[in-house]
């Protein structure tokens, strides 16, 4: 199976339009227009799954840079989803800058106290 990323989409683009564009090159299993979780508005990109890898490669080669809805598409093989670390919190992890600063959101340059700034 070939998972294909389609970027630079016009916000008015529909799943049906994408399916029609890709079906010229083979069977399309699934089209997913990515939307903002909070607003439900399109985010300007989608994923298209095609069963046959060779057909997917043809679609990528043919459609990358072509116009759909007045915008030039960015079409390539989707990278595997990277699991992100959940939650937030804490200081550190982002390097501290000079003088032993804490790093993270409140740190940065530090004040020369070995990383124990007082507020």
Tab-separated table of N, CA, C and O in Angstrom:
chain	number	residue	atom	x	y	z
A	1	UNK	N	0.848	-1.189	0.000
A	1	UNK	CA	0.000	0.000	0.000
A	1	UNK	C	0.884	1.239	0.000
A	1	UNK	O	1.910	1.286	0.650
A	2	UNK	N	0.476	2.242	-0.732
A	2	UNK	CA	1.213	3.501	-0.830
A	2	UNK	C	0.399	4.594	-0.144
A	2	UNK	O	-0.751	4.841	-0.488
A	3	UNK	N	1.004	5.220	0.875
A	3	UNK	CA	0.365	6.331	1.578
A	3	UNK	C	0.996	7.612	1.039
A	3	UNK	O	2.211	7.787	1.103
A	4	UNK	N	0.167	8.502	0.506
A	4	UNK	CA	0.639	9.677	-0.214
A	4	UNK	C	0.187	10.956	0.493
A	4	UNK	O	-0.980	11.105	0.832
A	5	UNK	N	1.141	11.853	0.691
A	5	UNK	CA	0.864	13.170	1.265
A	5	UNK	C	0.545	14.135	0.125
A	5	UNK	O	1.245	14.166	-0.888
A	6	UNK	N	-0.508	14.918	0.290
A	6	UNK	CA	-0.882	15.941	-0.694
A	6	UNK	C	-0.989	17.274	0.045
A	6	UNK	O	-1.866	17.454	0.888
A	7	UNK	N	-0.083	18.191	-0.262
A	7	UNK	CA	-0.055	19.471	0.430
A	7	UNK	C	-0.359	20.634	-0.495
A	7	UNK	O	-0.466	20.487	-1.705
A	8	UNK	N	-0.496	21.799	0.099
A	8	UNK	CA	-0.805	23.062	-0.579
A	8	UNK	C	-2.196	23.027	-1.222
A	8	UNK	O	-2.417	23.598	-2.278
A	9	UNK	N	-3.113	22.364	-0.554
A	9	UNK	CA	-4.486	22.275	-1.064
A	9	UNK	C	-5.251	23.561	-0.797
A	9	UNK	O	-5.100	24.183	0.259
A	10	UNK	N	-6.091	23.916	-1.736
A	10	UNK	CA	-7.054	24.990	-1.513
A	10	UNK	C	-8.019	24.500	-0.432
A	10	UNK	O	-8.387	23.321	-0.409
A	11	UNK	N	-8.443	25.366	0.453
A	11	UNK	CA	-9.311	24.951	1.557
A	11	UNK	C	-10.675	24.467	1.091
A	11	UNK	O	-11.384	23.793	1.830
A	12	UNK	N	-11.053	24.786	-0.144
A	12	UNK	CA	-12.343	24.346	-0.678
A	12	UNK	C	-12.267	22.971	-1.359
A	12	UNK	O	-13.288	22.444	-1.791
A	13	UNK	N	-11.078	22.386	-1.440
A	13	UNK	CA	-10.918	21.083	-2.092
A	13	UNK	C	-11.688	20.016	-1.320
A	13	UNK	O	-11.669	19.974	-0.095
A	14	UNK	N	-12.377	19.138	-2.068
A	14	UNK	CA	-13.162	18.071	-1.450
A	14	UNK	C	-12.455	16.729	-1.606
A	14	UNK	O	-11.566	16.557	-2.451
A	15	UNK	N	-12.870	15.777	-0.779
A	15	UNK	CA	-12.343	14.418	-0.891
A	15	UNK	C	-12.656	13.837	-2.267
A	15	UNK	O	-11.834	13.122	-2.846
A	16	UNK	N	-13.821	14.162	-2.800
A	16	UNK	CA	-14.211	13.646	-4.114
A	16	UNK	C	-13.284	14.161	-5.212
A	16	UNK	O	-12.916	13.420	-6.122
A	17	UNK	N	-12.899	15.426	-5.135
A	17	UNK	CA	-11.978	15.985	-6.126
A	17	UNK	C	-10.616	15.289	-6.066
A	17	UNK	O	-10.027	14.963	-7.103
A	18	UNK	N	-10.129	15.067	-4.852
A	18	UNK	CA	-8.849	14.382	-4.701
A	18	UNK	C	-8.929	12.944	-5.215
A	18	UNK	O	-8.031	12.471	-5.913
A	19	UNK	N	-10.000	12.260	-4.852
A	19	UNK	CA	-10.175	10.878	-5.301
A	19	UNK	C	-10.170	10.810	-6.826
A	19	UNK	O	-9.493	9.972	-7.424
A	20	UNK	N	-10.891	11.727	-7.471
A	20	UNK	CA	-10.963	11.742	-8.935
A	20	UNK	C	-9.582	11.984	-9.548
A	20	UNK	O	-9.224	11.353	-10.550
A	21	UNK	N	-8.806	12.868	-8.961
A	21	UNK	CA	-7.474	13.157	-9.486
A	21	UNK	C	-6.570	11.932	-9.400
A	21	UNK	O	-5.831	11.622	-10.337
A	22	UNK	N	-6.640	11.203	-8.293
A	22	UNK	CA	-5.757	10.048	-8.085
A	22	UNK	C	-6.268	8.793	-8.782
A	22	UNK	O	-5.465	7.935	-9.161
A	23	UNK	N	-7.571	8.662	-8.962
A	23	UNK	CA	-8.115	7.463	-9.609
A	23	UNK	C	-7.719	7.353	-11.079
A	23	UNK	O	-7.844	6.282	-11.668
A	24	UNK	N	-7.215	8.427	-11.668
A	24	UNK	CA	-6.698	8.354	-13.036
A	24	UNK	C	-5.520	7.388	-13.124
A	24	UNK	O	-5.202	6.892	-14.197
A	25	UNK	N	-4.878	7.114	-11.984
A	25	UNK	CA	-3.656	6.310	-11.960
A	25	UNK	C	-3.853	4.948	-11.307
A	25	UNK	O	-2.947	4.123	-11.323
A	26	UNK	N	-5.019	4.702	-10.723
A	26	UNK	CA	-5.283	3.410	-10.099
A	26	UNK	C	-6.331	3.514	-9.005
A	26	UNK	O	-6.905	4.574	-8.768
A	27	UNK	N	-6.547	2.393	-8.355
A	27	UNK	CA	-7.569	2.315	-7.304
A	27	UNK	C	-7.144	3.089	-6.060
A	27	UNK	O	-6.026	2.935	-5.573
A	28	UNK	N	-8.057	3.914	-5.567
A	28	UNK	CA	-7.833	4.693	-4.354
A	28	UNK	C	-8.617	4.034	-3.217
A	28	UNK	O	-9.822	3.842	-3.314
A	29	UNK	N	-7.899	3.662	-2.151
A	29	UNK	CA	-8.543	3.030	-0.997
A	29	UNK	C	-9.192	4.055	-0.073
A	29	UNK	O	-10.299	3.854	0.409
A	30	UNK	N	-8.470	5.139	0.194
A	30	UNK	CA	-8.948	6.083	1.203
A	30	UNK	C	-8.391	7.474	0.941
A	30	UNK	O	-7.241	7.625	0.547
A	31	UNK	N	-9.215	8.488	1.163
A	31	UNK	CA	-8.801	9.889	1.086
A	31	UNK	C	-9.143	10.528	2.425
A	31	UNK	O	-10.279	10.437	2.887
A	32	UNK	N	-8.159	11.170	3.043
A	32	UNK	CA	-8.384	11.820	4.333
A	32	UNK	C	-7.949	13.276	4.258
A	32	UNK	O	-6.759	13.574	4.187
A	33	UNK	N	-8.922	14.193	4.251
A	33	UNK	CA	-8.618	15.624	4.334
A	33	UNK	C	-8.400	15.950	5.812
A	33	UNK	O	-9.260	15.682	6.645
A	34	UNK	N	-7.264	16.523	6.131
A	34	UNK	CA	-6.945	16.819	7.525
A	34	UNK	C	-7.595	18.138	7.913
A	34	UNK	O	-7.497	19.134	7.202
A	35	UNK	N	-8.277	18.110	9.071
A	35	UNK	CA	-8.989	19.293	9.566
A	35	UNK	C	-8.485	19.661	10.956
A	35	UNK	O	-8.018	18.817	11.707
A	36	UNK	N	-8.616	20.932	11.281
A	36	UNK	CA	-8.257	21.423	12.606
A	36	UNK	C	-9.212	20.826	13.630
A	36	UNK	O	-10.426	20.845	13.424
A	37	UNK	N	-8.680	20.300	14.702
A	37	UNK	CA	-9.530	19.668	15.726
A	37	UNK	C	-10.497	20.638	16.381
A	37	UNK	O	-11.626	20.303	16.682
A	38	UNK	N	-10.034	21.847	16.628
A	38	UNK	CA	-10.861	22.820	17.344
A	38	UNK	C	-11.938	23.436	16.463
A	38	UNK	O	-13.078	23.591	16.888
A	39	UNK	N	-11.587	23.796	15.233
A	39	UNK	CA	-12.522	24.542	14.393
A	39	UNK	C	-13.191	23.699	13.318
A	39	UNK	O	-14.203	24.109	12.761
A	40	UNK	N	-12.588	22.563	12.973
A	40	UNK	CA	-13.134	21.740	11.894
A	40	UNK	C	-12.785	22.251	10.510
A	40	UNK	O	-13.185	21.676	9.503
A	41	UNK	N	-12.024	23.331	10.447
A	41	UNK	CA	-11.627	23.906	9.168
A	41	UNK	C	-10.501	23.077	8.542
A	41	UNK	O	-9.656	22.540	9.251
A	42	UNK	N	-10.481	22.979	7.206
A	42	UNK	CA	-9.403	22.247	6.536
A	42	UNK	C	-8.050	22.874	6.839
A	42	UNK	O	-7.939	24.091	6.991
A	43	UNK	N	-7.016	22.037	6.916
A	43	UNK	CA	-5.672	22.526	7.213
A	43	UNK	C	-4.807	22.645	5.971
A	43	UNK	O	-3.643	23.016	6.056
A	44	UNK	N	-5.352	22.293	4.796
A	44	UNK	CA	-4.608	22.492	3.555
A	44	UNK	C	-3.777	21.308	3.107
A	44	UNK	O	-2.948	21.444	2.217
A	45	UNK	N	-3.987	20.148	3.739
A	45	UNK	CA	-3.298	18.964	3.265
A	45	UNK	C	-4.152	17.729	3.497
A	45	UNK	O	-5.135	17.761	4.232
A	46	UNK	N	-3.758	16.641	2.829
A	46	UNK	CA	-4.534	15.403	2.894
A	46	UNK	C	-3.610	14.211	2.714
A	46	UNK	O	-2.435	14.362	2.347
A	47	UNK	N	-4.168	13.029	2.959
A	47	UNK	CA	-3.470	11.778	2.702
A	47	UNK	C	-4.343	10.923	1.802
A	47	UNK	O	-5.558	10.851	1.993
A	48	UNK	N	-3.712	10.297	0.817
A	48	UNK	CA	-4.405	9.415	-0.107
A	48	UNK	C	-3.720	8.061	-0.020
A	48	UNK	O	-2.492	7.966	-0.113
A	49	UNK	N	-4.506	7.002	0.185
A	49	UNK	CA	-3.960	5.649	0.227
A	49	UNK	C	-4.345	4.919	-1.048
A	49	UNK	O	-5.519	4.866	-1.410
A	50	UNK	N	-3.320	4.379	-1.715
A	50	UNK	CA	-3.536	3.594	-2.921
A	50	UNK	C	-2.991	2.188	-2.662
A	50	UNK	O	-1.915	2.028	-2.089
A	51	UNK	N	-3.748	1.166	-3.085
A	51	UNK	CA	-3.384	-0.213	-2.809
A	51	UNK	C	-2.097	-0.621	-3.525
A	51	UNK	O	-1.249	-1.281	-2.961
A	52	UNK	N	-1.934	-0.207	-4.768
A	52	UNK	CA	-0.819	-0.646	-5.588
A	52	UNK	C	0.314	0.383	-5.535
A	52	UNK	O	0.124	1.542	-5.899
A	53	UNK	N	1.511	-0.050	-5.111
A	53	UNK	CA	2.651	0.866	-4.989
A	53	UNK	C	3.045	1.501	-6.312
A	53	UNK	O	3.356	2.691	-6.367
A	54	UNK	N	3.048	0.719	-7.386
A	54	UNK	CA	3.451	1.246	-8.697
A	54	UNK	C	2.475	2.326	-9.162
A	54	UNK	O	2.891	3.364	-9.704
A	55	UNK	N	1.185	2.110	-8.956
A	55	UNK	CA	0.187	3.117	-9.324
A	55	UNK	C	0.353	4.367	-8.470
A	55	UNK	O	0.202	5.491	-8.961
A	56	UNK	N	0.668	4.177	-7.194
A	56	UNK	CA	0.909	5.312	-6.307
A	56	UNK	C	2.099	6.134	-6.761
A	56	UNK	O	2.062	7.367	-6.749
A	57	UNK	N	3.174	5.465	-7.172
A	57	UNK	CA	4.358	6.170	-7.673
A	57	UNK	C	4.030	6.955	-8.937
A	57	UNK	O	4.490	8.089	-9.112
A	58	UNK	N	3.229	6.368	-9.825
A	58	UNK	CA	2.813	7.080	-11.041
A	58	UNK	C	2.009	8.332	-10.680
A	58	UNK	O	2.200	9.391	-11.274
A	59	UNK	N	1.099	8.194	-9.720
A	59	UNK	CA	0.276	9.332	-9.304
A	59	UNK	C	1.142	10.446	-8.720
A	59	UNK	O	0.949	11.627	-9.030
A	60	UNK	N	2.109	10.077	-7.892
A	60	UNK	CA	3.005	11.068	-7.291
A	60	UNK	C	3.763	11.814	-8.382
A	60	UNK	O	3.802	13.056	-8.403
A	61	UNK	N	4.350	11.064	-9.309
A	61	UNK	CA	5.142	11.671	-10.379
A	61	UNK	C	4.288	12.578	-11.266
A	61	UNK	O	4.728	13.652	-11.679
A	62	UNK	N	3.069	12.143	-11.541
A	62	UNK	CA	2.209	12.905	-12.456
A	62	UNK	C	1.561	14.118	-11.802
A	62	UNK	O	1.371	15.152	-12.453
A	63	UNK	N	1.200	14.019	-10.532
A	63	UNK	CA	0.415	15.080	-9.897
A	63	UNK	C	1.237	16.121	-9.145
A	63	UNK	O	0.758	17.226	-8.898
A	64	UNK	N	2.468	15.793	-8.759
A	64	UNK	CA	3.282	16.749	-8.020
A	64	UNK	C	3.525	17.992	-8.885
A	64	UNK	O	3.988	17.904	-10.011
A	65	UNK	N	3.166	19.151	-8.366
A	65	UNK	CA	3.351	20.418	-9.070
A	65	UNK	C	2.193	20.811	-9.974
A	65	UNK	O	2.181	21.910	-10.507
A	66	UNK	N	1.196	19.916	-10.129
A	66	UNK	CA	0.050	20.270	-10.970
A	66	UNK	C	-0.938	21.124	-10.184
A	66	UNK	O	-0.919	21.159	-8.956
A	67	UNK	N	-1.816	21.790	-10.889
A	67	UNK	CA	-2.758	22.710	-10.269
A	67	UNK	C	-4.089	22.018	-9.969
A	67	UNK	O	-4.629	21.301	-10.801
A	68	UNK	N	-4.579	22.237	-8.769
A	68	UNK	CA	-5.919	21.794	-8.372
A	68	UNK	C	-6.518	22.918	-7.544
A	68	UNK	O	-5.943	23.326	-6.532
A	69	UNK	N	-7.651	23.446	-7.994
A	69	UNK	CA	-8.283	24.551	-7.277
A	69	UNK	C	-7.437	25.817	-7.295
A	69	UNK	O	-7.491	26.609	-6.349
A	70	UNK	N	-6.615	25.982	-8.332
A	70	UNK	CA	-5.807	27.189	-8.437
A	70	UNK	C	-4.514	27.164	-7.643
A	70	UNK	O	-3.815	28.169	-7.553
A	71	UNK	N	-4.169	26.007	-7.045
A	71	UNK	CA	-2.936	25.901	-6.260
A	71	UNK	C	-2.108	24.738	-6.780
A	71	UNK	O	-2.657	23.701	-7.135
A	72	UNK	N	-0.791	24.912	-6.792
A	72	UNK	CA	0.095	23.841	-7.234
A	72	UNK	C	0.300	22.845	-6.096
A	72	UNK	O	0.762	23.213	-5.018
A	73	UNK	N	-0.040	21.593	-6.362
A	73	UNK	CA	0.018	20.556	-5.347
A	73	UNK	C	1.452	20.149	-5.019
A	73	UNK	O	2.312	20.110	-5.887
A	74	UNK	N	1.659	19.804	-3.769
A	74	UNK	CA	2.905	19.208	-3.307
A	74	UNK	C	2.551	17.754	-2.979
A	74	UNK	O	1.870	17.487	-1.992
A	75	UNK	N	2.977	16.820	-3.832
A	75	UNK	CA	2.586	15.413	-3.697
A	75	UNK	C	3.835	14.569	-3.533
A	75	UNK	O	4.740	14.613	-4.368
A	76	UNK	N	3.896	13.792	-2.444
A	76	UNK	CA	5.008	12.858	-2.260
A	76	UNK	C	4.600	11.745	-1.309
A	76	UNK	O	3.519	11.777	-0.732
A	77	UNK	N	5.475	10.768	-1.180
A	77	UNK	CA	5.170	9.653	-0.293
A	77	UNK	C	5.144	10.157	1.140
A	77	UNK	O	6.028	10.904	1.568
A	78	UNK	N	4.107	9.760	1.868
A	78	UNK	CA	3.965	10.208	3.260
A	78	UNK	C	5.026	9.535	4.120
A	78	UNK	O	5.337	8.358	3.948
A	79	UNK	N	5.589	10.294	5.029
A	79	UNK	CA	6.533	9.736	5.997
A	79	UNK	C	5.741	9.060	7.103
A	79	UNK	O	4.644	9.506	7.437
A	80	UNK	N	6.297	8.026	7.703
A	80	UNK	CA	5.586	7.377	8.814
A	80	UNK	C	5.321	8.369	9.942
A	80	UNK	O	6.138	9.253	10.199
A	81	UNK	N	4.192	8.206	10.601
A	81	UNK	CA	3.824	9.094	11.702
A	81	UNK	C	4.792	8.891	12.858
A	81	UNK	O	5.057	7.778	13.283
A	82	UNK	N	5.313	10.000	13.365
A	82	UNK	CA	6.235	9.955	14.491
A	82	UNK	C	5.430	10.149	15.759
A	82	UNK	O	4.656	11.094	15.879
A	83	UNK	N	5.611	9.245	16.698
A	83	UNK	CA	4.922	9.384	17.979
A	83	UNK	C	5.540	10.538	18.747
A	83	UNK	O	6.749	10.639	18.890
A	84	UNK	N	4.696	11.431	19.231
A	84	UNK	CA	5.187	12.569	19.996
A	84	UNK	C	5.051	12.281	21.478
A	84	UNK	O	4.109	11.635	21.905
A	85	UNK	N	5.976	12.819	22.251
A	85	UNK	CA	5.888	12.680	23.702
A	85	UNK	C	4.703	13.491	24.190
A	85	UNK	O	4.489	14.616	23.763
A	86	UNK	N	3.937	12.936	25.072
A	86	UNK	CA	2.756	13.632	25.559
A	86	UNK	C	3.081	14.549	26.710
A	86	UNK	O	4.138	14.498	27.305
A	87	UNK	N	2.140	15.375	27.014
A	87	UNK	CA	2.236	16.226	28.194
A	87	UNK	C	3.273	17.311	28.072
A	87	UNK	O	3.996	17.422	27.112
A	88	UNK	N	3.343	18.112	29.060
A	88	UNK	CA	4.306	19.198	29.057
A	88	UNK	C	5.032	19.171	30.367
A	88	UNK	O	5.315	18.129	30.919
A	89	UNK	N	5.312	20.307	30.815
A	89	UNK	CA	5.850	20.417	32.153
A	89	UNK	C	7.356	20.425	32.196
A	89	UNK	O	8.041	20.061	31.261
A	90	UNK	N	7.818	20.844	33.318
A	90	UNK	CA	9.239	20.799	33.603
A	90	UNK	C	10.038	21.855	32.883
A	90	UNK	O	9.583	22.536	31.989
A	91	UNK	N	11.234	21.957	33.348
A	91	UNK	CA	12.206	22.842	32.734
A	91	UNK	C	13.275	21.944	32.155
A	91	UNK	O	13.470	20.831	32.592
A	92	UNK	N	13.995	22.467	31.237
A	92	UNK	CA	15.120	21.707	30.731
A	92	UNK	C	14.780	21.002	29.447
A	92	UNK	O	13.718	21.151	28.883
A	93	UNK	N	15.722	20.230	29.016
A	93	UNK	CA	15.543	19.530	27.776
A	93	UNK	C	15.864	20.391	26.575
A	93	UNK	O	16.036	19.901	25.493
A	94	UNK	N	15.983	21.663	26.744
A	94	UNK	CA	16.201	22.527	25.600
A	94	UNK	C	17.524	23.266	25.700
A	94	UNK	O	17.676	24.321	25.156
A	95	UNK	N	18.413	22.812	26.470
A	95	UNK	CA	19.706	23.466	26.526
A	95	UNK	C	19.628	24.767	27.269
A	95	UNK	O	18.627	25.435	27.297
A	96	UNK	N	20.642	25.164	27.902
A	96	UNK	CA	20.552	26.332	28.731
A	96	UNK	C	21.292	27.522	28.267
A	96	UNK	O	21.571	28.122	28.692
A	97	UNK	N	21.906	27.795	27.317
A	97	UNK	CA	22.572	29.079	27.161
A	97	UNK	C	23.650	29.276	28.206
A	97	UNK	O	23.819	28.464	29.072
A	98	UNK	N	24.343	30.316	28.168
A	98	UNK	CA	25.495	30.531	29.046
A	98	UNK	C	25.140	30.703	30.501
A	98	UNK	O	24.016	30.977	30.862
A	99	UNK	N	26.120	30.491	31.361
A	99	UNK	CA	25.983	30.782	32.777
A	99	UNK	C	25.117	29.803	33.533
A	99	UNK	O	24.650	30.111	34.607
A	100	UNK	N	24.868	28.635	32.997
A	100	UNK	CA	24.110	27.631	33.734
A	100	UNK	C	22.627	27.902	33.783
A	100	UNK	O	21.986	27.584	34.764
A	101	UNK	N	22.066	28.514	32.761
A	101	UNK	CA	20.627	28.773	32.750
A	101	UNK	C	19.833	27.493	32.697
A	101	UNK	O	20.344	26.423	32.434
A	102	UNK	N	18.576	27.587	32.977
A	102	UNK	CA	17.721	26.430	33.076
A	102	UNK	C	17.285	25.851	31.736
A	102	UNK	O	16.886	24.736	31.678
A	103	UNK	N	17.230	26.647	30.690
A	103	UNK	CA	16.690	26.166	29.427
A	103	UNK	C	15.176	26.181	29.503
A	103	UNK	O	14.587	26.722	30.424
A	104	UNK	N	14.537	25.581	28.567
A	104	UNK	CA	13.087	25.511	28.582
A	104	UNK	C	12.444	26.874	28.440
A	104	UNK	O	13.012	27.802	27.908
A	105	UNK	N	11.267	27.000	28.973
A	105	UNK	CA	10.469	28.187	28.739
A	105	UNK	C	10.965	29.410	29.487
A	105	UNK	O	10.906	30.518	29.002
A	106	UNK	N	11.421	29.252	30.701
A	106	UNK	CA	11.780	30.410	31.509
A	106	UNK	C	13.279	30.671	31.561
A	106	UNK	O	13.692	31.661	32.106
A	107	UNK	N	14.046	29.759	31.031
A	107	UNK	CA	15.497	29.887	31.144
A	107	UNK	C	16.084	30.663	30.005
A	107	UNK	O	15.556	31.655	29.552
A	108	UNK	N	17.170	30.160	29.514
A	108	UNK	CA	17.810	30.830	28.402
A	108	UNK	C	19.183	31.284	28.817
A	108	UNK	O	20.061	30.480	29.042
A	109	UNK	N	19.379	32.530	28.990
A	109	UNK	CA	20.697	33.078	29.279
A	109	UNK	C	21.200	32.766	30.667
A	109	UNK	O	22.377	32.748	30.924
A	110	UNK	N	20.370	32.511	31.581
A	110	UNK	CA	20.805	32.220	32.939
A	110	UNK	C	21.327	33.464	33.641
A	110	UNK	O	21.565	34.490	33.039
A	111	UNK	N	21.550	33.348	34.928
A	111	UNK	CA	22.065	34.492	35.683
A	111	UNK	C	23.311	34.104	36.459
A	111	UNK	O	23.647	34.710	37.444
A	112	UNK	N	23.954	33.039	36.030
A	112	UNK	CA	25.213	32.673	36.663
A	112	UNK	C	25.066	32.076	38.036
A	112	UNK	O	25.974	32.134	38.838
A	113	UNK	N	23.936	31.488	38.367
A	113	UNK	CA	23.743	30.910	39.684
A	113	UNK	C	23.648	29.395	39.604
A	113	UNK	O	22.924	28.786	40.392
A	114	UNK	N	24.270	28.817	38.609
A	114	UNK	CA	24.261	27.377	38.524
A	114	UNK	C	22.872	26.807	38.213
A	114	UNK	O	22.555	25.706	38.617
A	115	UNK	N	22.054	27.552	37.551
A	115	UNK	CA	20.757	27.053	37.155
A	115	UNK	C	19.661	27.231	38.181
A	115	UNK	O	18.613	26.635	38.080
A	116	UNK	N	19.872	28.005	39.220
A	116	UNK	CA	18.839	28.200	40.238
A	116	UNK	C	18.428	29.659	40.283
A	116	UNK	O	18.642	30.357	41.270
A	117	UNK	N	17.818	30.123	39.230
A	117	UNK	CA	17.390	31.525	39.180
A	117	UNK	C	16.250	31.746	40.179
A	117	UNK	O	15.440	30.876	40.414
A	118	UNK	N	16.205	32.939	40.724
A	118	UNK	CA	15.074	33.281	41.594
A	118	UNK	C	14.235	34.319	40.905
A	118	UNK	O	14.746	35.196	40.241
A	119	UNK	N	12.952	34.268	41.129
A	119	UNK	CA	12.044	35.197	40.442
A	119	UNK	C	11.633	36.322	41.342
A	119	UNK	O	11.188	36.255	42.383
